[in-house]
C-alpha positions as a printed NumPy array, in Angstrom:
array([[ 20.45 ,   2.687, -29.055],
       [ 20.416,  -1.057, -28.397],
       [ 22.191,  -1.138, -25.262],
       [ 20.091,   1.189, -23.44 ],
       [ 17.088,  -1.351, -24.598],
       [ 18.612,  -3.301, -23.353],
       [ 19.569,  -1.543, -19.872],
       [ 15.703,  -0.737, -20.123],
       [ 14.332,  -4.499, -20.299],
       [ 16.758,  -6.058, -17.508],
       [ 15.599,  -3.255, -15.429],
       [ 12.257,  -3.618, -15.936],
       [ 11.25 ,  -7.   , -16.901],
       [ 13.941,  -8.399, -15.506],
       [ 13.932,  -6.581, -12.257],
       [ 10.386,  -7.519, -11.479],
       [ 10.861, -11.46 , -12.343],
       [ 13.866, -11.644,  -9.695],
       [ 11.743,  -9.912,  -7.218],
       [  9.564, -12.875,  -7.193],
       [ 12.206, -15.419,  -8.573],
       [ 15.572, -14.658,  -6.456],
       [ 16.893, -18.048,  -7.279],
       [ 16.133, -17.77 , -11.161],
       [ 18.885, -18.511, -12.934],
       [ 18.222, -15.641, -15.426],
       [ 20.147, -13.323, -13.009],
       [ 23.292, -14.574, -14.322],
       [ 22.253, -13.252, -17.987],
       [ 21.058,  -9.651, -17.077],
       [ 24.169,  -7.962, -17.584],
       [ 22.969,  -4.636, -17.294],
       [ 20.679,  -4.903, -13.803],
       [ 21.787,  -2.195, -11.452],
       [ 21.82 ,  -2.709,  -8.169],
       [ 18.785,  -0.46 ,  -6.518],
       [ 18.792,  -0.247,  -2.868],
       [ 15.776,   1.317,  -1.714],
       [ 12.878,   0.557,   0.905],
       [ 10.012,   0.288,  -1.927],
       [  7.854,  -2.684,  -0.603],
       [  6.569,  -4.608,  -3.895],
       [  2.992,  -6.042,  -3.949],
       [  1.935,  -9.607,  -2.851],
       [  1.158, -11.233,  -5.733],
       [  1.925, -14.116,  -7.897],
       [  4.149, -13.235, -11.257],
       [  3.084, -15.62 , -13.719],
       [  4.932, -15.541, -17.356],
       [  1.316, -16.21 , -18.478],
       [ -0.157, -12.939, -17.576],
       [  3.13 , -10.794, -17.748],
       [  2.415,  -8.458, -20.222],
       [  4.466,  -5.688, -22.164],
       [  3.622,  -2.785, -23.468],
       [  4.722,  -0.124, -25.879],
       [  2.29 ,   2.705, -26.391],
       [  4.573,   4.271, -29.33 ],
       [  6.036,   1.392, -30.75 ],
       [  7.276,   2.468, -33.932],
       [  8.739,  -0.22 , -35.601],
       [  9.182,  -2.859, -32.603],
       [ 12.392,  -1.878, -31.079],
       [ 11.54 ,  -1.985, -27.548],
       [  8.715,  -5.061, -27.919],
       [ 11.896,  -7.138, -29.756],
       [ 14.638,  -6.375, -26.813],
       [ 12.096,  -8.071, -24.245],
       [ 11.073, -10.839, -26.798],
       [ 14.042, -13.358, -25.754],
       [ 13.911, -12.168, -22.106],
       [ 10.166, -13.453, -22.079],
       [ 11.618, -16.674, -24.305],
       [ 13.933, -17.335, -20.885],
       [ 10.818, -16.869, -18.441],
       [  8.76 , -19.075, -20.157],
       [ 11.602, -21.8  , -20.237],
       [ 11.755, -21.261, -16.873],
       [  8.265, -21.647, -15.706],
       [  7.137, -24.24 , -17.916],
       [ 10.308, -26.432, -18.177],
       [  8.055, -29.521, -19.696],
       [  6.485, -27.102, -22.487],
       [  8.381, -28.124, -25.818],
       [ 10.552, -24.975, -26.535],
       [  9.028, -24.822, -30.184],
       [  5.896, -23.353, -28.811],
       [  7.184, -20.79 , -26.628],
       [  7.822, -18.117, -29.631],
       [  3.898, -18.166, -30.022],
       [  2.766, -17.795, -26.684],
       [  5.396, -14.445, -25.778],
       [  3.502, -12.694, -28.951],
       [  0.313, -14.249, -27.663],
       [  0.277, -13.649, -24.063],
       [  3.362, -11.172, -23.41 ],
       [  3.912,  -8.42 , -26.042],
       [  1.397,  -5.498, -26.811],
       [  2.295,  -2.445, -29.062],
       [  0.057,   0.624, -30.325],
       [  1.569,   3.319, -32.658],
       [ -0.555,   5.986, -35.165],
       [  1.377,   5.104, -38.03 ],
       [  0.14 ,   2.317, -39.79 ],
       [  3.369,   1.805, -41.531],
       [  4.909,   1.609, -38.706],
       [  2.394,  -0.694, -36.89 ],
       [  2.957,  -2.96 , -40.205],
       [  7.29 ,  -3.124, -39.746],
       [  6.582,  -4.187, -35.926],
       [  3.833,  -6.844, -36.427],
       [  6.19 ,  -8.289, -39.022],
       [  9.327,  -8.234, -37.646],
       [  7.962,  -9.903, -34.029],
       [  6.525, -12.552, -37.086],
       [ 10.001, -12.819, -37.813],
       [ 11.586, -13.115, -34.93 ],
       [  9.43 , -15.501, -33.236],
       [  9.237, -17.853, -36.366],
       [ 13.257, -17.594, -36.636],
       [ 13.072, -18.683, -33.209],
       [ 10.827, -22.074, -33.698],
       [ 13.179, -22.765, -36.357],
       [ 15.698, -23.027, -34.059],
       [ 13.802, -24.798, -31.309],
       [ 11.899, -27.441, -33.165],
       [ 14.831, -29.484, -33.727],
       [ 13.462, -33.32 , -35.118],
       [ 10.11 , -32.927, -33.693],
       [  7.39 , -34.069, -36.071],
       [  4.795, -32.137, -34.197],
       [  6.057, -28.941, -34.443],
       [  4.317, -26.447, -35.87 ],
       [  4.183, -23.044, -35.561],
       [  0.528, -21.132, -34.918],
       [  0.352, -17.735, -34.188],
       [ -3.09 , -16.838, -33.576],
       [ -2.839, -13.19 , -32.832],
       [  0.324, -10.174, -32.352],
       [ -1.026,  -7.594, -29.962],
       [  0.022,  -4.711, -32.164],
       [ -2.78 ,  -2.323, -32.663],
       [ -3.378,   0.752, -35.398],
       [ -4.096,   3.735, -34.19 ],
       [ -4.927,   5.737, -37.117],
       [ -8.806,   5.106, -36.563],
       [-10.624,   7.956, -39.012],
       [-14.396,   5.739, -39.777],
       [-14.214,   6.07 , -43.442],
       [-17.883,   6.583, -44.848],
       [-18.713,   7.343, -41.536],
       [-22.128,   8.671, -41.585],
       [-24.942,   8.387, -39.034],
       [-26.516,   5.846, -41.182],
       [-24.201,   3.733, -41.469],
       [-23.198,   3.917, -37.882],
       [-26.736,   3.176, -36.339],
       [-26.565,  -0.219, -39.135],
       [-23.718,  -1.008, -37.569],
       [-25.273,  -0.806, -33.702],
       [-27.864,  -2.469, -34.729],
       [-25.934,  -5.734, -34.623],
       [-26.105,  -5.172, -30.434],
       [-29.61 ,  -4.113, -30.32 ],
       [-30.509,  -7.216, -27.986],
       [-28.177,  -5.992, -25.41 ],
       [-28.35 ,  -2.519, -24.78 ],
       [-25.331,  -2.817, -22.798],
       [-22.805,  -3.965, -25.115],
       [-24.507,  -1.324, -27.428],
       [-23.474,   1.115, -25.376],
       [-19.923,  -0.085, -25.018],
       [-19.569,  -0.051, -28.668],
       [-21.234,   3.398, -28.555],
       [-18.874,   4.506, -26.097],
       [-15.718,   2.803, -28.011],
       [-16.979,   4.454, -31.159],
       [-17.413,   7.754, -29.797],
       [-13.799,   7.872, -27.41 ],
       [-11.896,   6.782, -30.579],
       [-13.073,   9.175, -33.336],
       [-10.198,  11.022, -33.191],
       [ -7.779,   8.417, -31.993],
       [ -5.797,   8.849, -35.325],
       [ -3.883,  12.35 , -33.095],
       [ -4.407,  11.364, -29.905],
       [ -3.55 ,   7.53 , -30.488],
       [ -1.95 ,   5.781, -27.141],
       [ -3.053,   9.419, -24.747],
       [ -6.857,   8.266, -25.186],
       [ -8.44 ,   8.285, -22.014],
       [-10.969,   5.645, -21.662],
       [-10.285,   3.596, -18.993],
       [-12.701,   4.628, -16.201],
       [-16.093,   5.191, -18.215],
       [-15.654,   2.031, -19.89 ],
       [-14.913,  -0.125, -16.286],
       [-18.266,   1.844, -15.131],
       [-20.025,   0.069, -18.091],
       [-18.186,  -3.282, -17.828],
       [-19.299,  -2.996, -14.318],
       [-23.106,  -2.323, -15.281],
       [-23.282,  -5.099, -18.065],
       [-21.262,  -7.784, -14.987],
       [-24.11 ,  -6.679, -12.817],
       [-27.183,  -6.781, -15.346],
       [-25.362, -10.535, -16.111],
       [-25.252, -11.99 , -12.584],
       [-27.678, -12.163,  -9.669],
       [-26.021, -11.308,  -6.263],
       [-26.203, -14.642,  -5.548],
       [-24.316, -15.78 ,  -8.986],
       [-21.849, -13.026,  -7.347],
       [-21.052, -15.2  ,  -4.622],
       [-20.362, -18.151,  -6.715],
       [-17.359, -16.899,  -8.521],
       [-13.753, -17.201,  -7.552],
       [-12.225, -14.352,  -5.272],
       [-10.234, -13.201,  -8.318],
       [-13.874, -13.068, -10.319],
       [-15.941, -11.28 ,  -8.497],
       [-17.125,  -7.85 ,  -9.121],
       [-15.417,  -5.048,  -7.559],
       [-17.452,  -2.367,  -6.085],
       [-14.923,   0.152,  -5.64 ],
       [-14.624,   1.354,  -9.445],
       [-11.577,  -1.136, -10.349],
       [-12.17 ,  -2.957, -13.6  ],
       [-13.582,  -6.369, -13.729],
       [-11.45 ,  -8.405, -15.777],
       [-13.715, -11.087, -16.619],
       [-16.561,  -8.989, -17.39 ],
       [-14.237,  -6.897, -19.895],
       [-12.267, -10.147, -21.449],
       [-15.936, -11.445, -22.734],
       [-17.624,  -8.227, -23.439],
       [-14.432,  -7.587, -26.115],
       [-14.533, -11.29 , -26.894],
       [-18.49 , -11.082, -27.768],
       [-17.854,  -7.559, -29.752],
       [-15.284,  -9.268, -31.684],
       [-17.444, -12.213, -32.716],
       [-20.011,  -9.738, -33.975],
       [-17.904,  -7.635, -36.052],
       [-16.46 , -10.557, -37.615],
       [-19.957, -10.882, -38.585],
       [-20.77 ,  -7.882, -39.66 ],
       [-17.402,  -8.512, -41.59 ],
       [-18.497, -11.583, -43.731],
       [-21.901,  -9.945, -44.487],
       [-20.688,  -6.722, -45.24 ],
       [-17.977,  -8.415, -47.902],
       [-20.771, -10.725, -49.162],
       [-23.303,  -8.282, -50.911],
       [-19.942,  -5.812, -51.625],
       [-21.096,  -2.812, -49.155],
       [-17.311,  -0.932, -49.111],
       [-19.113,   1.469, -46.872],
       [-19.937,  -1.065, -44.555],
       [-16.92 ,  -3.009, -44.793],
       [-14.427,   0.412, -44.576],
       [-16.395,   1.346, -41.262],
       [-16.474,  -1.679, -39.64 ],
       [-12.515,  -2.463, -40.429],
       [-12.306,   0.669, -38.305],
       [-14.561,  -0.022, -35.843],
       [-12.955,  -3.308, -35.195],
       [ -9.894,  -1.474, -34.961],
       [-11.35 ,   0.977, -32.366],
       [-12.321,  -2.141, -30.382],
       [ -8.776,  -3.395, -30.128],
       [ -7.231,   0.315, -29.164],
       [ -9.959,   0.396, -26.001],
       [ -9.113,  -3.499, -24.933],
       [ -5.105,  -2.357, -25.234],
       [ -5.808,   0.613, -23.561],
       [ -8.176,  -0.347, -20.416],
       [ -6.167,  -3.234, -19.103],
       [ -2.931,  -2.636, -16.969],
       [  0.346,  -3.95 , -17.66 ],
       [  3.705,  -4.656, -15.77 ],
       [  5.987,  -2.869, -17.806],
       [  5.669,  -0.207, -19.906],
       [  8.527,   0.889, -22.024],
       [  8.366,   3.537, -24.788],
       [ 10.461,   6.233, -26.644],
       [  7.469,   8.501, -27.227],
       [  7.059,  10.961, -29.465],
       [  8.634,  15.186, -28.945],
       [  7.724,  18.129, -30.162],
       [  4.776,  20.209, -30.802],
       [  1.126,  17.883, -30.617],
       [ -1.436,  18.038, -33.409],
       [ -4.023,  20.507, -33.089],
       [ -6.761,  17.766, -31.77 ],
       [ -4.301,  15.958, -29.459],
       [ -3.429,  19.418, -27.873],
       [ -6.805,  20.378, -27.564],
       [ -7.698,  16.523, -25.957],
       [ -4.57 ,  16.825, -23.909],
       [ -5.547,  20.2  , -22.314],
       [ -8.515,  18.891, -20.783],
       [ -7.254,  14.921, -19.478],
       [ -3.54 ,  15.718, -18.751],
       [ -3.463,  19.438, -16.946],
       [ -0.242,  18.527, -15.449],
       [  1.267,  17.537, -18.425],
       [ -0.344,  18.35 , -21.555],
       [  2.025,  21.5  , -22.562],
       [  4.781,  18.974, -23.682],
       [  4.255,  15.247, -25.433],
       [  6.076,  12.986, -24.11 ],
       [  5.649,  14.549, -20.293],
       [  1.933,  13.696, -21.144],
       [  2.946,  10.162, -22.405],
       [  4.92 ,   9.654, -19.046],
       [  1.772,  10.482, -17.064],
       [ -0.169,   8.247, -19.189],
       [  2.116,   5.267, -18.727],
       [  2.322,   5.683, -15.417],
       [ -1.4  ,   5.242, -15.313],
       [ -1.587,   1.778, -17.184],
       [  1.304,   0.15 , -14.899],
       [  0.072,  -2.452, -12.085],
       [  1.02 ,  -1.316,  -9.054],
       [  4.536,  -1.643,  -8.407],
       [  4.939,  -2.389, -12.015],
       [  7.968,  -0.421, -13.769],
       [  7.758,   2.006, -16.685],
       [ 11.254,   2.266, -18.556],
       [ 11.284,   5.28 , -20.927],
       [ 13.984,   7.089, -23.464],
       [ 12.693,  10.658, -23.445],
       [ 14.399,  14.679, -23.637],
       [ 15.659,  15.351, -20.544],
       [ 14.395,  18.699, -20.089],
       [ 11.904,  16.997, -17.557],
       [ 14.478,  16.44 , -15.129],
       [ 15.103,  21.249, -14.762],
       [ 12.104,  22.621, -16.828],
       [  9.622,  24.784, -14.834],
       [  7.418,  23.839, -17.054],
       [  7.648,  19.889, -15.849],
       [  7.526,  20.951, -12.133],
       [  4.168,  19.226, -11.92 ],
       [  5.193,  16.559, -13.224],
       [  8.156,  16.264, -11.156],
       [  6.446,  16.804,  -7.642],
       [  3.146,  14.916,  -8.782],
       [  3.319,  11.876, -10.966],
       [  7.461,  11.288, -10.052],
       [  6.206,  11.666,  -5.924],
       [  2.716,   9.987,  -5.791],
       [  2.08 ,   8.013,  -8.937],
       [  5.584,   6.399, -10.053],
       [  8.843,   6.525,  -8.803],
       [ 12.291,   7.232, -10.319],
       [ 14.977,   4.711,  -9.655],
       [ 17.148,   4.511, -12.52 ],
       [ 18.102,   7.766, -14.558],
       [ 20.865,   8.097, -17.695],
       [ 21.16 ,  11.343, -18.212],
       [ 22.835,  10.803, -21.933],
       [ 22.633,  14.35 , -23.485],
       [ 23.476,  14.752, -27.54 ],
       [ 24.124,  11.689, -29.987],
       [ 21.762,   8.931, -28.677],
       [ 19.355,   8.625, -31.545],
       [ 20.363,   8.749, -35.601],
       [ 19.64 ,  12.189, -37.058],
       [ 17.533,  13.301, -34.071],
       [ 19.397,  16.734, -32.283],
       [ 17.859,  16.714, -29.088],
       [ 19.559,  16.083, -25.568],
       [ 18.026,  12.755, -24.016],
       [ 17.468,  10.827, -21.123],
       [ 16.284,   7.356, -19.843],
       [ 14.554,   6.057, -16.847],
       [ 13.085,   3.548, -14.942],
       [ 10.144,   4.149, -12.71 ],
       [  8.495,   1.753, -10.041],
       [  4.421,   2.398,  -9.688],
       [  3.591,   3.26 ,  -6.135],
       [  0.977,   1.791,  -4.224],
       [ -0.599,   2.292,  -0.704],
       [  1.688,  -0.443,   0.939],
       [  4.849,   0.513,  -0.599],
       [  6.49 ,   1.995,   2.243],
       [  8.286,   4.613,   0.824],
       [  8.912,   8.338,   1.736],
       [  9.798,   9.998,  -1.594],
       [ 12.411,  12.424,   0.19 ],
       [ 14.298,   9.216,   1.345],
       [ 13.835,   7.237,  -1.797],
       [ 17.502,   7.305,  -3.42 ],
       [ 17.967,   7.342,  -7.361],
       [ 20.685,   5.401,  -9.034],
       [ 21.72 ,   8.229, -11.306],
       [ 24.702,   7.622, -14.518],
       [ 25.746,  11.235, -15.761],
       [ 26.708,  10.396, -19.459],
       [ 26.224,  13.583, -21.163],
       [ 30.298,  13.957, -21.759],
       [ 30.684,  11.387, -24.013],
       [ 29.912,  10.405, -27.824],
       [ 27.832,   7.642, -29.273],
       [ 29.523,   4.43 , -28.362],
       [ 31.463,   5.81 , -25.662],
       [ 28.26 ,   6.23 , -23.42 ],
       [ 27.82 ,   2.583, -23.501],
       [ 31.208,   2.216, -22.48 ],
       [ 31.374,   4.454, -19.728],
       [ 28.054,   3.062, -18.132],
       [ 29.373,  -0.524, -18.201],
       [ 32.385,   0.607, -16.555],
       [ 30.619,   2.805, -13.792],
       [ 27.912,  -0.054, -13.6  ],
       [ 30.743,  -2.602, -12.758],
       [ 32.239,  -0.098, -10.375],
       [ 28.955,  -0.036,  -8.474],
       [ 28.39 ,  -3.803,  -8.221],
       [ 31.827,  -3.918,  -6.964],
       [ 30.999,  -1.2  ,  -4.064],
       [ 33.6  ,   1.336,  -5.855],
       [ 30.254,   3.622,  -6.068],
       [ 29.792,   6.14 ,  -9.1  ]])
């Protein structure tokens, strides 16, 4: 499965950074881009390596969040050509890289192997620099298996307690508490973006006179409409984090396991909301199939009508929704989305108003090891009101590789992909 990673990443990630870079010399290394010639009009707005980020709401064990690890390596060296190279494996876990998954095993493999590869990397970067030194301070991969362990209503009002000054950020935490108590079925599907941007809205307000308002930077001030205001959210989660950390140390100091069990998970909670109510510019994933839980089902019926009756449609919908606009998601998935009546609202909704297709592999049988089922993979660009396209006119690049076993599927799409860089078509 590597090369379609890979076909995934340089058509993603690497799609959006020439966009805005033409000139980088990074195009030479993206093998696998495929020419797209449509009239989507891109946003206008800056691409900095520093805020790209990456994310992979079912990461398993990394596969996905590794393939765009030395892509990211490349941008960096680009952007910041005085930065000493050593450091640059820290700041793409820091800055660029974000994974959830419900298995904490799972969760466990990825966090270490990114460990691995980025340290493997400063090995070979530092060269005979005495400085270097390599310090990680955080990798963005979060837990999703959130079950509050000697969860009771006492201990739970202890624990809000610690934000009784601030009713506010008390009822953030509430809210974080309450949209995550079953987040170990529903995991990356949680929908919590818009009531929690109504309450980092209300604690930004209850912060700030309208005059303060005035005073901030364009980019800083609140937005009325209902978006979410960055700032506001970035110390709110910052200040939540600090207190839990407290909570933490006390809770370890007089031996309260209650305590301490609860608040690891509340922490945890914490980290699934700030992963799951920012935006990013890619999203790639090979979500899970099959039949849902009984709770995620149930969850699923009610926040994803169009979708909910199969996983990984709902997944789609989902990363659709935590794309920037004109972001890309890049997905391995069944295929049955593409001729199912059951996907048609998928197809004519979220592939025609929310994101759309412009890459599809239609690979069939033997993509995955001991999985049976016929697969696909896609990219999709997130629309937005200036994007100037008519979905009836917008033209899919489209590789039919059903025909063909294992290794032979890479083969054929490298020869079809040359073919249509030379003009032979496909």
């Amino acid at each position: 499965v590597g090369w379609i990673v890979r076909a995934l990443v340089h058509n993603t990630i690497g799609q959006l950074w020439l966009e805005v870079h033409p000139d980088s010399p990074l195009r030479a290394k993206l093998d696998y881009l495929v020419p797209v010639r449509n009239g989507f009009r891109p946003p206008d707005r800056r691409l900095s390596v520093e805020e790209f980020k990456v994310l992979d709401p079912a990461c398993g064990s990394g596969h996905f969040l590794l393939g765009a690890f030395d892509l990211l390596m490349e941008m960096w060296r680009e952007e910041h050509p005085n930065l000493p190279p050593w450091q640059i494996p820290a700041l793409v876990l820091e800055h660029n890289l974000y994974g959830i998954d419900i298995d904490l095993r799972a969760s466990q493999i990825a966090a270490l192997a990114l460990y691995l590869k980025a340290r493997t990397a400063f090995e070979q970067l530092r060269g005979e620099d005495p400085s270097a030194r390599f310090e990680l301070r955080r990798i963005n991969i979060v837990c999703a298996d959130i079950r509050y362990r000697h969860r009771d209503g006492q201990t739970q009002d202890r624990f809000l307690q610690e934000f009784q000054d601030d009713p506010d950020l008390r009822e953030i935490v509430r809210r974080i508490l309450e949209d995550c108590s079953n987040a170990y079925e529903i995991g990356s599907l949680l929908r919590i973006r818009k009531p929690l941007e109504q309450l980092f809205q209300r604690r930004q307000m209850s912060r700030a006179t309208p005059g303060q308002l005035s005073l901030l930077p364009r980019a800083e001030q609140l937005i009325l409409s209902g978006a979410l205001v960055q700032p506001a959210k970035r110390w709110t989660i910052e200040e939540i984090e600090d207190r839990l950390r407290a909570y933490l140390r006390e809770a370890a100091e007089v031996h309260d396991m209650g305590s301490l069990l609860f608040g690891l998970d509340a922490e945890r909670a914490v980290q699934l909301a700030d992963l799951l109510t920012d935006r990013y510019d890619v999203v790639l994933m090979n979500p899970p199939y099959g039949a849902m839980p009984a709770r995620c089902k149930e969850y699923a019926r009610e926040h994803y009508p169009r979708t909910h009756r199969d996983y990984y449609a709902a997944f789609i919908e989902q990363a659709a929704d935590l794309c920037k606009e004109g972001g890309y998601v890049g997905a391995l998935t069944g295929r049955t989305f593409m001729f199912l009546k059951s996907f048609q609202r998928l197809r004519e909704e979220i592939l025609r108003r929310d994101a759309l297709p412009e890459i599809v592999w239609d690979l069939g049988f033997n993509v995955l090891d001991e999985a049976t089922a016929r697969y696909a993979a896609f990219t999709l660009r997130k629309r937005w009101e200036g994007d100037g396209v008519e979905w009836q006119k917008h033209p899919v690049v489209f590789f039919h590789l059903t025909d063909w076993d294992w290794d032979e599927k890479r083969e054929w799409f490298e020869q079809a992909l040359a073919d249509l860089r030379s003009g032979v078509g496909v």
